[in-house]
Structures are given as structure tokens and as C-alpha cells.
mmCIF file of C-alpha atoms and ligand atoms in Angstrom:
data_model
loop_
_atom_site.group_PDB
_atom_site.id
_atom_site.type_symbol
_atom_site.label_atom_id
_atom_site.label_comp_id
_atom_site.label_asym_id
_atom_site.label_seq_id
_atom_site.Cartn_x
_atom_site.Cartn_y
_atom_site.Cartn_z
ATOM 1 C CA MET A 10 39.626 -96.951 -18.768
ATOM 2 C CA ILE A 11 36.730 -96.520 -16.326
ATOM 3 C CA PRO A 12 38.104 -93.693 -14.146
ATOM 4 C CA ILE A 13 37.610 -93.722 -10.358
ATOM 5 C CA ALA A 14 36.060 -90.224 -10.555
ATOM 6 C CA LYS A 15 34.794 -87.913 -13.285
ATOM 7 C CA PRO A 16 33.173 -84.483 -12.921
ATOM 8 C CA LEU A 17 30.041 -83.917 -15.029
ATOM 9 C CA ILE A 18 30.194 -80.514 -16.679
ATOM 10 C CA GLY A 19 27.260 -79.602 -18.937
ATOM 11 C CA GLN A 20 26.067 -76.672 -21.016
ATOM 12 C CA GLU A 21 24.539 -75.004 -17.955
ATOM 13 C CA GLU A 22 27.878 -74.868 -16.129
ATOM 14 C CA ILE A 23 29.608 -73.531 -19.287
ATOM 15 C CA ARG A 24 26.876 -70.915 -19.882
ATOM 16 C CA GLY A 25 27.012 -69.881 -16.197
ATOM 17 C CA VAL A 26 30.774 -69.335 -16.291
ATOM 18 C CA ILE A 27 30.590 -67.343 -19.537
ATOM 19 C CA ASP A 28 27.832 -65.153 -18.094
ATOM 20 C CA VAL A 29 29.979 -64.385 -15.051
ATOM 21 C CA LEU A 30 33.042 -63.629 -17.192
ATOM 22 C CA GLN A 31 30.939 -61.230 -19.276
ATOM 23 C CA SER A 32 29.337 -59.613 -16.210
ATOM 24 C CA GLY A 33 32.574 -57.950 -15.111
ATOM 25 C CA THR A 34 32.225 -59.273 -11.494
ATOM 26 C CA ILE A 35 34.525 -62.288 -11.562
ATOM 27 C CA ALA A 36 35.592 -62.550 -7.892
ATOM 28 C CA GLU A 37 33.086 -62.778 -4.987
ATOM 29 C CA GLY A 38 29.795 -61.156 -5.956
ATOM 30 C CA PRO A 39 26.088 -61.858 -6.501
ATOM 31 C CA LYS A 40 26.564 -65.459 -7.722
ATOM 32 C CA VAL A 41 28.284 -66.442 -4.471
ATOM 33 C CA LYS A 42 25.343 -65.011 -2.516
ATOM 34 C CA GLU A 43 22.858 -66.833 -4.742
ATOM 35 C CA PHE A 44 24.809 -70.086 -4.353
ATOM 36 C CA GLU A 45 24.959 -69.697 -0.557
ATOM 37 C CA GLU A 46 21.185 -69.201 -0.362
ATOM 38 C CA ALA A 47 20.503 -72.159 -2.640
ATOM 39 C CA PHE A 48 22.912 -74.453 -0.765
ATOM 40 C CA ALA A 49 21.570 -73.459 2.685
ATOM 41 C CA SER A 50 18.071 -74.212 1.486
ATOM 42 C CA TYR A 51 19.230 -77.559 0.037
ATOM 43 C CA ILE A 52 20.865 -78.646 3.320
ATOM 44 C CA GLY A 53 18.122 -77.136 5.466
ATOM 45 C CA THR A 54 20.186 -74.620 7.460
ATOM 46 C CA LYS A 55 19.567 -70.911 7.988
ATOM 47 C CA HIS A 56 23.034 -69.922 6.767
ATOM 48 C CA ALA A 57 25.737 -71.013 4.334
ATOM 49 C CA VAL A 58 29.109 -69.284 3.948
ATOM 50 C CA ALA A 59 31.091 -70.106 0.799
ATOM 51 C CA VAL A 60 34.881 -70.366 0.830
ATOM 52 C CA ASN A 61 37.531 -71.544 -1.616
ATOM 53 C CA SER A 62 37.986 -75.165 -0.424
ATOM 54 C CA GLY A 63 36.686 -77.789 1.967
ATOM 55 C CA THR A 64 39.902 -77.388 3.936
ATOM 56 C CA ALA A 65 39.154 -73.661 4.312
ATOM 57 C CA ALA A 66 35.601 -74.503 5.452
ATOM 58 C CA LEU A 67 36.976 -76.654 8.303
ATOM 59 C CA HIS A 68 39.599 -74.059 9.248
ATOM 60 C CA VAL A 69 37.109 -71.177 9.246
ATOM 61 C CA ALA A 70 34.478 -73.203 11.157
ATOM 62 C CA LEU A 71 36.965 -73.918 13.972
ATOM 63 C CA LEU A 72 38.043 -70.263 14.146
ATOM 64 C CA ALA A 73 34.409 -69.128 14.056
ATOM 65 C CA ARG A 74 33.798 -71.205 17.219
ATOM 66 C CA ASP A 75 36.900 -69.552 18.709
ATOM 67 C CA ILE A 76 38.875 -72.810 18.934
ATOM 68 C CA GLY A 77 42.614 -72.261 19.211
ATOM 69 C CA PRO A 78 45.765 -72.796 21.266
ATOM 70 C CA GLY A 79 45.247 -74.955 24.372
ATOM 71 C CA ASP A 80 42.111 -76.585 22.949
ATOM 72 C CA GLU A 81 41.658 -80.202 21.899
ATOM 73 C CA VAL A 82 39.489 -81.383 19.012
ATOM 74 C CA ILE A 83 38.516 -85.038 18.581
ATOM 75 C CA VAL A 84 38.905 -86.363 15.019
ATOM 76 C CA PRO A 85 38.971 -89.806 13.366
ATOM 77 C CA PRO A 86 42.384 -90.966 12.071
ATOM 78 C CA PHE A 87 40.811 -92.715 9.070
ATOM 79 C CA THR A 88 40.084 -89.684 6.866
ATOM 80 C CA PHE A 89 41.682 -87.263 4.429
ATOM 81 C CA ILE A 90 44.466 -85.371 6.183
ATOM 82 C CA ALA A 91 42.679 -82.002 5.869
ATOM 83 C CA THR A 92 40.270 -82.999 8.695
ATOM 84 C CA ALA A 93 43.108 -83.056 11.242
ATOM 85 C CA ASN A 94 45.284 -80.387 9.616
ATOM 86 C CA ALA A 95 42.510 -77.800 9.995
ATOM 87 C CA VAL A 96 42.754 -78.288 13.766
ATOM 88 C CA LEU A 97 46.505 -77.573 13.588
ATOM 89 C CA PHE A 98 45.874 -74.473 11.428
ATOM 90 C CA ALA A 99 43.650 -73.160 14.239
ATOM 91 C CA GLY A 100 46.489 -73.751 16.726
ATOM 92 C CA ALA A 101 44.563 -76.494 18.565
ATOM 93 C CA ARG A 102 45.504 -80.143 19.078
ATOM 94 C CA PRO A 103 43.874 -83.003 17.139
ATOM 95 C CA VAL A 104 43.057 -85.962 19.419
ATOM 96 C CA PHE A 105 42.329 -89.165 17.527
ATOM 97 C CA ALA A 106 39.392 -91.483 18.292
ATOM 98 C CA ASP A 107 39.238 -94.726 16.314
ATOM 99 C CA VAL A 108 36.509 -95.640 13.803
ATOM 100 C CA GLU A 109 34.004 -98.503 13.441
ATOM 101 C CA PRO A 110 34.915 -101.311 11.038
ATOM 102 C CA ASP A 111 31.498 -101.469 9.308
ATOM 103 C CA THR A 112 30.707 -97.820 8.479
ATOM 104 C CA PHE A 113 34.350 -96.608 8.630
ATOM 105 C CA ASN A 114 33.139 -93.648 10.735
ATOM 106 C CA ILE A 115 34.210 -92.357 14.155
ATOM 107 C CA ASP A 116 33.036 -94.571 17.034
ATOM 108 C CA PRO A 117 30.999 -92.630 19.656
ATOM 109 C CA GLY A 118 32.335 -94.921 22.404
ATOM 110 C CA GLU A 119 35.915 -93.992 21.455
ATOM 111 C CA ILE A 120 34.989 -90.277 21.463
ATOM 112 C CA GLU A 121 33.815 -90.517 25.094
ATOM 113 C CA LYS A 122 37.168 -92.028 26.111
ATOM 114 C CA LYS A 123 39.065 -89.074 24.622
ATOM 115 C CA ILE A 124 37.167 -86.197 26.235
ATOM 116 C CA THR A 125 39.257 -84.094 28.665
ATOM 117 C CA ARG A 126 38.921 -80.670 30.302
ATOM 118 C CA ARG A 127 40.519 -79.198 27.195
ATOM 119 C CA THR A 128 38.171 -80.764 24.623
ATOM 120 C CA ARG A 129 36.207 -78.120 22.726
ATOM 121 C CA ALA A 130 34.912 -79.870 19.620
ATOM 122 C CA ILE A 131 34.364 -83.117 17.743
ATOM 123 C CA ILE A 132 34.863 -83.378 13.970
ATOM 124 C CA PRO A 133 32.957 -86.450 12.763
ATOM 125 C CA VAL A 134 33.551 -87.270 9.082
ATOM 126 C CA ASP A 135 30.757 -88.689 6.889
ATOM 127 C CA LEU A 136 33.337 -90.880 5.196
ATOM 128 C CA TYR A 137 32.676 -92.052 1.628
ATOM 129 C CA GLY A 138 29.217 -90.406 1.861
ATOM 130 C CA HIS A 139 27.956 -92.492 4.801
ATOM 131 C CA PRO A 140 26.526 -90.337 7.623
ATOM 132 C CA ALA A 141 28.478 -90.521 10.888
ATOM 133 C CA ARG A 142 26.468 -91.492 14.022
ATOM 134 C CA MET A 143 25.291 -87.915 14.401
ATOM 135 C CA ASP A 144 22.478 -88.615 16.914
ATOM 136 C CA GLU A 145 24.874 -90.137 19.461
ATOM 137 C CA ILE A 146 27.593 -87.592 18.664
ATOM 138 C CA MET A 147 25.204 -84.652 19.191
ATOM 139 C CA GLU A 148 24.085 -86.174 22.483
ATOM 140 C CA ILE A 149 27.710 -86.537 23.685
ATOM 141 C CA ALA A 150 28.465 -82.975 22.546
ATOM 142 C CA GLN A 151 25.451 -81.550 24.388
ATOM 143 C CA ARG A 152 26.361 -83.423 27.560
ATOM 144 C CA HIS A 153 29.951 -82.066 27.489
ATOM 145 C CA ARG A 154 29.110 -78.662 25.898
ATOM 146 C CA LEU A 155 31.225 -79.290 22.798
ATOM 147 C CA SER A 156 30.938 -77.999 19.243
ATOM 148 C CA VAL A 157 30.301 -80.484 16.455
ATOM 149 C CA ILE A 158 31.995 -79.471 13.217
ATOM 150 C CA GLU A 159 30.787 -82.096 10.763
ATOM 151 C CA ASP A 160 33.216 -82.856 7.930
ATOM 152 C CA ALA A 161 30.591 -83.516 5.252
ATOM 153 C CA CYS A 162 33.127 -82.961 2.445
ATOM 154 C CA GLN A 163 32.113 -86.337 0.945
ATOM 155 C CA ALA A 164 28.424 -86.215 1.826
ATOM 156 C CA HIS A 165 26.415 -83.750 -0.310
ATOM 157 C CA GLY A 166 22.825 -84.989 -0.055
ATOM 158 C CA ALA A 167 23.547 -87.728 2.498
ATOM 159 C CA ALA A 168 20.998 -87.884 5.324
ATOM 160 C CA LEU A 169 20.205 -89.552 8.626
ATOM 161 C CA ARG A 170 16.488 -90.225 9.224
ATOM 162 C CA GLY A 171 15.670 -87.565 6.637
ATOM 163 C CA ARG A 172 17.953 -84.942 8.166
ATOM 164 C CA LYS A 173 20.767 -83.885 5.851
ATOM 165 C CA CYS A 174 24.439 -84.180 6.748
ATOM 166 C CA GLY A 175 25.780 -80.708 7.468
ATOM 167 C CA SER A 176 22.613 -79.584 9.292
ATOM 168 C CA PHE A 177 23.341 -80.810 12.838
ATOM 169 C CA ASP A 178 25.587 -78.031 14.183
ATOM 170 C CA VAL A 179 28.283 -76.682 11.830
ATOM 171 C CA GLY A 180 28.721 -78.506 8.496
ATOM 172 C CA CYS A 181 31.699 -78.283 6.127
ATOM 173 C CA PHE A 182 31.565 -79.293 2.465
ATOM 174 C CA SER A 183 34.141 -79.476 -0.333
ATOM 175 C CA PHE A 184 33.386 -78.916 -4.017
ATOM 176 C CA TYR A 185 36.634 -80.366 -5.367
ATOM 177 C CA PRO A 186 36.107 -81.925 -8.860
ATOM 178 C CA THR A 187 36.002 -85.540 -7.592
ATOM 179 C CA LYS A 188 33.244 -84.843 -5.004
ATOM 180 C CA ASN A 189 29.538 -85.529 -5.524
ATOM 181 C CA MET A 190 29.178 -81.976 -6.851
ATOM 182 C CA THR A 191 31.849 -79.449 -7.830
ATOM 183 C CA THR A 192 32.659 -75.754 -8.232
ATOM 184 C CA SER A 193 36.229 -76.632 -9.460
ATOM 185 C CA GLU A 194 37.904 -75.728 -6.132
ATOM 186 C CA GLY A 195 35.464 -74.617 -3.431
ATOM 187 C CA GLY A 196 33.879 -75.230 -0.065
ATOM 188 C CA ILE A 197 31.022 -74.074 2.166
ATOM 189 C CA ILE A 198 30.035 -73.885 5.841
ATOM 190 C CA THR A 199 26.399 -74.613 6.759
ATOM 191 C CA THR A 200 24.822 -73.748 10.115
ATOM 192 C CA ASP A 201 21.788 -72.395 11.942
ATOM 193 C CA ASP A 202 24.126 -70.444 14.237
ATOM 194 C CA ALA A 203 24.039 -66.794 13.143
ATOM 195 C CA ALA A 204 27.134 -65.969 15.224
ATOM 196 C CA VAL A 205 29.195 -68.667 13.473
ATOM 197 C CA ALA A 206 27.975 -67.532 10.051
ATOM 198 C CA GLY A 207 28.758 -63.890 10.831
ATOM 199 C CA ARG A 208 32.256 -64.651 12.121
ATOM 200 C CA ALA A 209 32.923 -67.014 9.199
ATOM 201 C CA ARG A 210 32.059 -64.234 6.728
ATOM 202 C CA MET A 211 34.602 -61.982 8.409
ATOM 203 C CA ILE A 212 37.335 -64.630 8.737
ATOM 204 C CA ARG A 213 37.125 -65.518 5.048
ATOM 205 C CA SER A 214 37.736 -61.886 4.113
ATOM 206 C CA HIS A 215 40.453 -60.290 6.266
ATOM 207 C CA GLY A 216 38.316 -59.947 9.371
ATOM 208 C CA SER A 217 36.120 -57.243 7.916
ATOM 209 C CA LYS A 218 32.371 -56.681 7.577
ATOM 210 C CA VAL A 219 32.824 -53.338 5.895
ATOM 211 C CA ARG A 220 35.692 -53.185 3.430
ATOM 212 C CA TYR A 221 38.899 -51.708 4.905
ATOM 213 C CA TYR A 222 37.524 -51.804 8.484
ATOM 214 C CA HIS A 223 39.093 -54.830 10.224
ATOM 215 C CA GLU A 224 37.738 -56.195 13.509
ATOM 216 C CA MET A 225 39.766 -59.430 13.791
ATOM 217 C CA LEU A 226 42.491 -61.457 12.092
ATOM 218 C CA GLY A 227 41.137 -62.896 8.871
ATOM 219 C CA TYR A 228 42.366 -64.464 5.655
ATOM 220 C CA ASN A 229 41.509 -64.409 1.974
ATOM 221 C CA LEU A 230 39.498 -67.624 1.598
ATOM 222 C CA ARG A 231 36.721 -66.277 -0.636
ATOM 223 C CA MET A 232 34.906 -68.212 -3.361
ATOM 224 C CA THR A 233 34.665 -66.583 -6.806
ATOM 225 C CA ASP A 234 31.465 -65.961 -8.797
ATOM 226 C CA ILE A 235 32.980 -68.192 -11.508
ATOM 227 C CA SER A 236 32.997 -71.119 -9.065
ATOM 228 C CA ALA A 237 29.573 -70.238 -7.668
ATOM 229 C CA ALA A 238 28.073 -70.287 -11.186
ATOM 230 C CA ILE A 239 29.347 -73.855 -11.639
ATOM 231 C CA GLY A 240 27.978 -74.755 -8.207
ATOM 232 C CA LEU A 241 24.518 -73.359 -8.972
ATOM 233 C CA ALA A 242 24.262 -75.550 -12.064
ATOM 234 C CA GLN A 243 25.602 -78.622 -10.219
ATOM 235 C CA LEU A 244 23.244 -78.176 -7.266
ATOM 236 C CA LYS A 245 20.245 -78.684 -9.578
ATOM 237 C CA HIS A 246 21.522 -82.172 -10.415
ATOM 238 C CA VAL A 247 23.173 -83.364 -7.219
ATOM 239 C CA ASP A 248 20.203 -85.504 -6.075
ATOM 240 C CA GLN A 249 20.078 -87.201 -9.457
ATOM 241 C CA TYR A 250 23.866 -87.735 -9.398
ATOM 242 C CA ASP A 251 23.622 -89.216 -5.878
ATOM 243 C CA ASP A 252 20.764 -91.509 -6.996
ATOM 244 C CA ALA A 253 22.925 -92.767 -9.873
ATOM 245 C CA ARG A 254 25.804 -93.478 -7.470
ATOM 246 C CA ILE A 255 23.436 -95.336 -5.115
ATOM 247 C CA ALA A 256 21.978 -97.426 -7.971
ATOM 248 C CA ASN A 257 25.492 -98.390 -9.141
ATOM 249 C CA ALA A 258 26.533 -99.220 -5.576
ATOM 250 C CA MET A 259 23.453 -101.398 -5.010
ATOM 251 C CA ARG A 260 24.106 -103.284 -8.247
ATOM 252 C CA LEU A 261 27.739 -103.847 -7.283
ATOM 253 C CA ASN A 262 26.733 -104.994 -3.767
ATOM 254 C CA GLU A 263 24.347 -107.507 -5.322
ATOM 255 C CA ARG A 264 26.862 -108.792 -7.890
ATOM 256 C CA LEU A 265 29.586 -109.168 -5.237
ATOM 257 C CA SER A 266 27.476 -110.707 -2.489
ATOM 258 C CA GLY A 267 28.818 -114.043 -1.304
ATOM 259 C CA VAL A 268 32.321 -113.559 -2.728
ATOM 260 C CA LYS A 269 34.710 -115.000 -0.129
ATOM 261 C CA GLY A 270 37.106 -112.484 1.386
ATOM 262 C CA ILE A 271 35.160 -109.449 0.229
ATOM 263 C CA ILE A 272 33.183 -107.254 2.607
ATOM 264 C CA THR A 273 30.807 -105.004 0.664
ATOM 265 C CA PRO A 274 29.898 -101.578 2.099
ATOM 266 C CA ALA A 275 27.233 -101.515 4.814
ATOM 267 C CA ILE A 276 24.453 -98.958 5.106
ATOM 268 C CA ALA A 277 23.357 -98.286 8.691
ATOM 269 C CA ASP A 278 19.617 -98.038 9.472
ATOM 270 C CA GLY A 279 17.978 -94.774 8.476
ATOM 271 C CA CYS A 280 20.957 -93.587 6.411
ATOM 272 C CA ARG A 281 21.032 -92.178 2.912
ATOM 273 C CA HIS A 282 24.602 -93.158 1.930
ATOM 274 C CA VAL A 283 25.526 -91.149 -1.181
ATOM 275 C CA PHE A 284 28.552 -93.265 -2.147
ATOM 276 C CA HIS A 285 31.143 -90.587 -2.738
ATOM 277 C CA GLN A 286 33.231 -93.755 -2.739
ATOM 278 C CA TYR A 287 32.173 -97.378 -3.020
ATOM 279 C CA THR A 288 34.674 -99.044 -0.727
ATOM 280 C CA LEU A 289 35.254 -102.770 -0.213
ATOM 281 C CA ARG A 290 37.346 -104.516 2.382
ATOM 282 C CA ILE A 291 39.581 -107.289 1.040
ATOM 283 C CA THR A 292 40.449 -109.895 3.683
ATOM 284 C CA PRO A 293 43.027 -112.717 3.379
ATOM 285 C CA GLU A 294 40.329 -115.313 2.397
ATOM 286 C CA PHE A 295 40.026 -113.476 -0.919
ATOM 287 C CA GLY A 296 43.201 -115.288 -1.985
ATOM 288 C CA MET A 297 44.722 -112.319 -3.759
ATOM 289 C CA THR A 298 46.418 -109.251 -2.272
ATOM 290 C CA ARG A 299 44.990 -105.792 -2.688
ATOM 291 C CA ASP A 300 47.889 -104.802 -4.967
ATOM 292 C CA GLN A 301 47.260 -107.846 -7.147
ATOM 293 C CA LEU A 302 43.573 -106.939 -7.406
ATOM 294 C CA ILE A 303 44.405 -103.330 -8.330
ATOM 295 C CA LYS A 304 46.669 -104.637 -11.113
ATOM 296 C CA LYS A 305 44.035 -107.063 -12.329
ATOM 297 C CA LEU A 306 41.374 -104.344 -12.431
ATOM 298 C CA SER A 307 43.728 -101.977 -14.196
ATOM 299 C CA ASP A 308 44.538 -104.642 -16.836
ATOM 300 C CA ALA A 309 40.766 -104.919 -17.421
ATOM 301 C CA GLY A 310 40.507 -101.133 -17.888
ATOM 302 C CA ILE A 311 39.026 -100.438 -14.455
ATOM 303 C CA GLY A 312 40.327 -97.621 -12.263
ATOM 304 C CA SER A 313 40.440 -98.109 -8.496
ATOM 305 C CA ALA A 314 42.016 -96.309 -5.559
ATOM 306 C CA VAL A 315 42.921 -96.712 -1.914
ATOM 307 C CA TYR A 316 41.371 -94.089 0.385
ATOM 308 C CA TYR A 317 43.430 -93.957 2.578
ATOM 309 C CA PRO A 318 46.587 -96.076 2.619
ATOM 310 C CA VAL A 319 48.020 -94.403 5.763
ATOM 311 C CA PRO A 320 45.805 -93.223 8.658
ATOM 312 C CA VAL A 321 46.519 -89.647 9.715
ATOM 313 C CA HIS A 322 48.156 -90.522 13.072
ATOM 314 C CA LEU A 323 50.760 -92.643 11.222
ATOM 315 C CA GLN A 324 51.633 -90.010 8.612
ATOM 316 C CA THR A 325 55.296 -88.957 8.809
ATOM 317 C CA PHE A 326 54.313 -85.429 9.754
ATOM 318 C CA TYR A 327 52.061 -86.558 12.618
ATOM 319 C CA ARG A 328 54.722 -88.988 13.866
ATOM 320 C CA SER A 329 57.091 -86.021 13.932
ATOM 321 C CA LEU A 330 54.596 -84.232 16.206
ATOM 322 C CA GLY A 331 54.880 -87.141 18.648
ATOM 323 C CA TYR A 332 51.702 -89.108 17.878
ATOM 324 C CA ASP A 333 52.376 -92.765 18.659
ATOM 325 C CA GLU A 334 49.086 -94.208 19.902
ATOM 326 C CA ARG A 335 47.702 -97.316 18.156
ATOM 327 C CA MET A 336 44.376 -97.052 16.319
ATOM 328 C CA PRO A 337 43.733 -100.724 15.532
ATOM 329 C CA VAL A 338 40.569 -100.410 13.423
ATOM 330 C CA SER A 339 41.885 -97.548 11.280
ATOM 331 C CA GLU A 340 45.204 -99.350 10.794
ATOM 332 C CA MET A 341 43.424 -102.537 9.711
ATOM 333 C CA LEU A 342 41.117 -100.654 7.319
ATOM 334 C CA ALA A 343 44.028 -98.791 5.741
ATOM 335 C CA LYS A 344 45.436 -102.197 4.741
ATOM 336 C CA GLU A 345 42.122 -103.666 3.533
ATOM 337 C CA VAL A 346 40.130 -100.995 1.681
ATOM 338 C CA ILE A 347 39.793 -100.483 -2.038
ATOM 339 C CA SER A 348 37.396 -98.092 -3.792
ATOM 340 C CA LEU A 349 35.759 -98.844 -7.125
ATOM 341 C CA PRO A 350 34.085 -96.488 -9.633
ATOM 342 C CA VAL A 351 30.325 -95.902 -9.078
ATOM 343 C CA HIS A 352 30.106 -92.242 -10.195
ATOM 344 C CA PRO A 353 27.152 -91.264 -12.424
ATOM 345 C CA SER A 354 29.028 -91.877 -15.703
ATOM 346 C CA VAL A 355 29.538 -95.573 -14.900
ATOM 347 C CA THR A 356 26.972 -97.737 -16.762
ATOM 348 C CA PRO A 357 25.283 -100.929 -15.474
ATOM 349 C CA GLU A 358 27.322 -102.921 -18.033
ATOM 350 C CA GLU A 359 30.509 -101.440 -16.592
ATOM 351 C CA ILE A 360 29.357 -102.337 -13.072
ATOM 352 C CA ASP A 361 28.899 -105.935 -14.268
ATOM 353 C CA LEU A 362 32.390 -105.895 -15.821
ATOM 354 C CA ILE A 363 33.847 -104.678 -12.516
ATOM 355 C CA ALA A 364 32.005 -107.395 -10.565
ATOM 356 C CA ASP A 365 32.942 -110.142 -13.048
ATOM 357 C CA THR A 366 36.603 -109.104 -12.970
ATOM 358 C CA ILE A 367 36.601 -109.428 -9.183
ATOM 359 C CA ARG A 368 34.646 -112.710 -9.177
ATOM 360 C CA ARG A 369 36.971 -114.308 -11.771
ATOM 361 C CA ARG A 370 39.996 -113.799 -9.552
HETATM 362 C C1 PLP B 14 37.970 -83.387 0.117
HETATM 363 C C2 PLP B 14 37.979 -83.463 1.584
HETATM 364 C C3 PLP B 14 38.424 -82.399 2.380
HETATM 365 C C4 PLP B 14 39.088 -81.168 1.836
HETATM 366 O O1 PLP B 14 38.417 -80.533 0.817
HETATM 367 P P1 PLP B 14 39.268 -79.662 -0.249
HETATM 368 O O2 PLP B 14 38.197 -78.962 -1.010
HETATM 369 O O3 PLP B 14 40.058 -80.614 -1.078
HETATM 370 O O4 PLP B 14 40.120 -78.739 0.519
HETATM 371 C C5 PLP B 14 38.308 -82.511 3.758
HETATM 372 N N1 PLP B 14 37.832 -83.621 4.330
HETATM 373 C C6 PLP B 14 37.420 -84.685 3.604
HETATM 374 C C7 PLP B 14 36.878 -85.868 4.312
HETATM 375 C C8 PLP B 14 37.505 -84.641 2.216
HETATM 376 O O5 PLP B 14 37.121 -85.700 1.496
#
């Protein structure tokens, strides 16, 4: 079976973890600090604050900008649920703005329509590794004095005109094993804003700067040195891993071009799309349903997945909160998308097998 995702763990990661275990400092310590400095320098921000998941990064980033009850935060409905849930954790209200059908990312025109007196922030998501329209989003945010908390959980190394995702205002990354780089579980906040970084450090550790002196309500959302050691090894290879994903995606785009009923992923001008997922749209002209294609691929030993079958605003929990607005593009995409394996372990021969299996429908 060609799996849809596979973490790459080498000798360096194993050695790093053993060294930490033998050092005696196995929770947050010097490796976390080293990882934060290395990741900040990789993204091109002054600060990085490591936490124990991408979800925690989003939660802490919102709290660090003092977003809470009475505030509204604009999010896309076509994303992993954590993007919107983090807003609820902070006590604020997620307001959905629909996405664009070509890049799958939040539509700046829809954002403008959703801004009210209560709006405090926008959370664009760089979905599947494709940068959101950060230039327009930053311009809207500056005009309305809003924070931009970029959910770059799928976009390690992605860039817009040479500027990395996560470097525009406040960036949030996940290091879950299926992402472009991993620390097992883990996450990080990147920013040039010293106040956000300082508050984030306190919020992740019980609201304290000095141990046992507490200045605000905080949590325990710390990363461990064991995770940071894995992250340090992974960070050395992330560009090469991204390049391998891009090469696989380009080969698949080429092999699938001209197939009726299949829309291959687009790359907007000036974007480095790092293909956390390679996601096709299957339209009725394809002559086979998405479920039938999934079965066919699976019979040929090819893993695939649907990210995401239900947009956030239609999830049972969100319906129970009273959300009932239509989001036509997100709802259409949820029915049409299918992701195929392009991670670095997939070979060119396997890419050809995937393409042939789809072509011989
Ligand atoms: C993975 C992911 C998250 C959450 O990250 P975790 O580390 O799993 O908590 C948030 N948003 C998006 C878009 C993600 O893909």
C-alpha cells in the first residue's frame, strides 16, 4: 500500500532523542530553546515560541493578542476543525468567510463582507501547503486594525514572493507526524512582535515568567526537549522534503492533465506551494463517483483521503451552536476533493501508477 502520509525518521532523530533521554532534562529545556531559534531563523521572524500542538499554537496566539469574549474572528470553513475551535477556546466567536475554488483558501472579498465592529482578527489557512492571499489579507487587516493569525500548520517552507508563510504577522505551525516536518506532537508560534512572543511564553506555562510567580491565567502547553530534538533533525531536511513533494506533485499534474472531470491543483503566481496534500477535484464528467475512485485506488494499493468531507460550519457541533449560513464553495469542495500521496517516500514509478490507475477509469 502507498500510504497517504509517512513520517521520515532517520538516525539523526533517533540519536537526538537518545541524547535528550540521557541528558536528564526530558521536559522543556535547552533543546526547545535551540529549536525555537532555529525555526525562527528558518521562517525569518524574530521570535518563535514552541508549544505541544498546532492547536495550542492557535489558541495561545489568540490569547496573546488578548482576543476573547465579545470578539469575532474570521476563519475559512474549509479547514481542519482546530482552526475554528481555537477561537472558541479563547471565548471568541468564529465567523466564517468562504474560500476560493482554485486555491481552496479564504477569499479576501468574502473577508471584507464579514467585518463588523466586533472583528478582531483573521485566521487565513495555507491549506494543503498553498499560501493564502496574504498580501491582500494584510492590507485588509491594516485598514481595519485587525490581527492576522496565519494557520500555517500545513505550510512549513511555503512562501509568497520569497516571503515564508508564518512571517506576516503571527504564524502557527503544527508538527504532527503527517505534516511536512514533525516533532511527534508539537507546534510553534512565529512572530516579529515581542509582546506576542512574551505573552505566549507565559500562557504556555501557567502565566509565569519566573517559576511560581504567576501574572496571568496560563496553561501547560509546553513542548518537551524530546520533541524538540526530533524537530531539530527534521528542520535540516524540510526544504529537501518539500522539494520532493513538489516534484511528485508536478509529475502527477503532468500525467493527469487533460483527464476529463479532473481538476488538478493550481499554483497561484509567486507561490511556493509545498504540497502538504496533493488535492484533486473530481467533477461529474469524470464518470465515476469519488467513493468509486477511492475504492479503485485502494484495490490498486494506493492510499487516498478526503480533507475535509464536512466543512466546519456544517459539523454537528457547529450546527448545535446555531451556525446555519450557506458556504457554497466550501460545500462544493467538500463533495469534490480527494488527496493523493505525494510525500517524499513516494517514487516516480508510484506516481505513474497512481496516474495510470486514475486514467484507466
Ligand atoms: C494539523 C492542523 C492543525 C492542528 O495541529 P495539531 O498539531 O494537530 O494540533 C490546525 N490547523 C490545520 C490547518 C492543520 O492542518
